[in-house]
GROMACS .gro file of C-alpha atoms in nm:
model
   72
    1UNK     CA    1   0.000   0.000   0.000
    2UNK     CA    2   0.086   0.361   0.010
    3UNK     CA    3  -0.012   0.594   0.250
    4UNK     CA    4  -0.256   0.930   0.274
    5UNK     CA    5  -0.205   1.126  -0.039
    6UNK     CA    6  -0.188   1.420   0.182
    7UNK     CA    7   0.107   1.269   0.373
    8UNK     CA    8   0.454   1.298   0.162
    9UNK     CA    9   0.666   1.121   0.389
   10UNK     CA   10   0.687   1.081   0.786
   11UNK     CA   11   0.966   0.972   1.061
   12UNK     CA   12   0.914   0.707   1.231
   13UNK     CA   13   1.006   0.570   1.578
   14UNK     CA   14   0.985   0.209   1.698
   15UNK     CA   15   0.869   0.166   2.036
   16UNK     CA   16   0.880  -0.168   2.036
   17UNK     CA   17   1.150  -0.396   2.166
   18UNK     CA   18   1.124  -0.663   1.856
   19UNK     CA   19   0.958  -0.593   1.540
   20UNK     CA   20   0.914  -0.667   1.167
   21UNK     CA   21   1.065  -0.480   0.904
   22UNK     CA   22   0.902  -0.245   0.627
   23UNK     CA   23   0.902  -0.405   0.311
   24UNK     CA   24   0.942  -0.189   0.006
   25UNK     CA   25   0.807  -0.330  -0.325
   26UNK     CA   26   1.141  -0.163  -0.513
   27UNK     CA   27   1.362  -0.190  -0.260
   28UNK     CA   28   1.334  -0.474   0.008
   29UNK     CA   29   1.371  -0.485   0.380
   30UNK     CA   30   1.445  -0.228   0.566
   31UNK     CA   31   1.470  -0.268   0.945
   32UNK     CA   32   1.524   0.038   1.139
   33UNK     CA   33   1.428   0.225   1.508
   34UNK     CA   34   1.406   0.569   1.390
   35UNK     CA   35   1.372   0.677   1.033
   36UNK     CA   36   1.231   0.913   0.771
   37UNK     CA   37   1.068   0.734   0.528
   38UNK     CA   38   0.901   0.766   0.188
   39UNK     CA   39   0.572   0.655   0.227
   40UNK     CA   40   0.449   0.730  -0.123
   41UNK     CA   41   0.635   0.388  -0.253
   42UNK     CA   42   0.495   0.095  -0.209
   43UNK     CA   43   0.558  -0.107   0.104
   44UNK     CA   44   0.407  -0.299   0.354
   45UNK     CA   45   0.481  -0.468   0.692
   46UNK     CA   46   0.466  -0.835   0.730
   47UNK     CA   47   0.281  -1.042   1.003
   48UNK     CA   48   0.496  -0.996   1.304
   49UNK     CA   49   0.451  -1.227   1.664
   50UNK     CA   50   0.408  -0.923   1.894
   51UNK     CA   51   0.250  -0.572   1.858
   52UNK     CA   52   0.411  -0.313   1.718
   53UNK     CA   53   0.422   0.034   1.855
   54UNK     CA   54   0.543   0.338   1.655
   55UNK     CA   55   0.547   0.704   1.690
   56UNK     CA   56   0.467   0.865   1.379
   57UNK     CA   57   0.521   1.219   1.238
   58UNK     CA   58   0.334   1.256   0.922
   59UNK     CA   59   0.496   1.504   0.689
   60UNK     CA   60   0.238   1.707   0.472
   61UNK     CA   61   0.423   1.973   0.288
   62UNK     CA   62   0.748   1.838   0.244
   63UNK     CA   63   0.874   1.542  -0.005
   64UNK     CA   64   1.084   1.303   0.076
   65UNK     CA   65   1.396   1.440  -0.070
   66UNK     CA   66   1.364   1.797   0.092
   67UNK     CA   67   1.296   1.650   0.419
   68UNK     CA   68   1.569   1.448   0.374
   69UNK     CA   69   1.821   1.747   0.247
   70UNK     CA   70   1.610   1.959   0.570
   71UNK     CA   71   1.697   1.670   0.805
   72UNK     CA   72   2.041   1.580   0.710
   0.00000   0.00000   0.00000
């Protein structure tokens, strides 16, 4: 899937101890505990044992890249 049209990209934080990794349709796995990511590609997270928690700043005005460039 792909997220809210509105949202451009977010950072998220795992909360969780364990967890599954995003799974980008052009890219793979990606496992990670804090991370801006491009939520306009594809991806999805698989089945996972225990619950995931997540903080999660969606990004409205900002794309990926510029965030990125911003952030860096």
């Amino acid at each position: 899937h792909c997220d809210y049209a509105k949202v451009r990209c977010a950072v998220n934080i795992i909360l969780s101890l364990e967890s599954a990794p995003i799974v980008f349709e052009d890219y793979g796995e990606v496992y990670y505990k804090c991370a801006l990511i491009n939520i306009t590609k594809r991806h999805k997270v698989p089945p996972f044992n225990k619950e995931r928690l997540l903080l999660k700043f969606n990004i409205f005005d900002t794309g990926y890249k510029d965030a990125k460039r911003i952030l860096s």
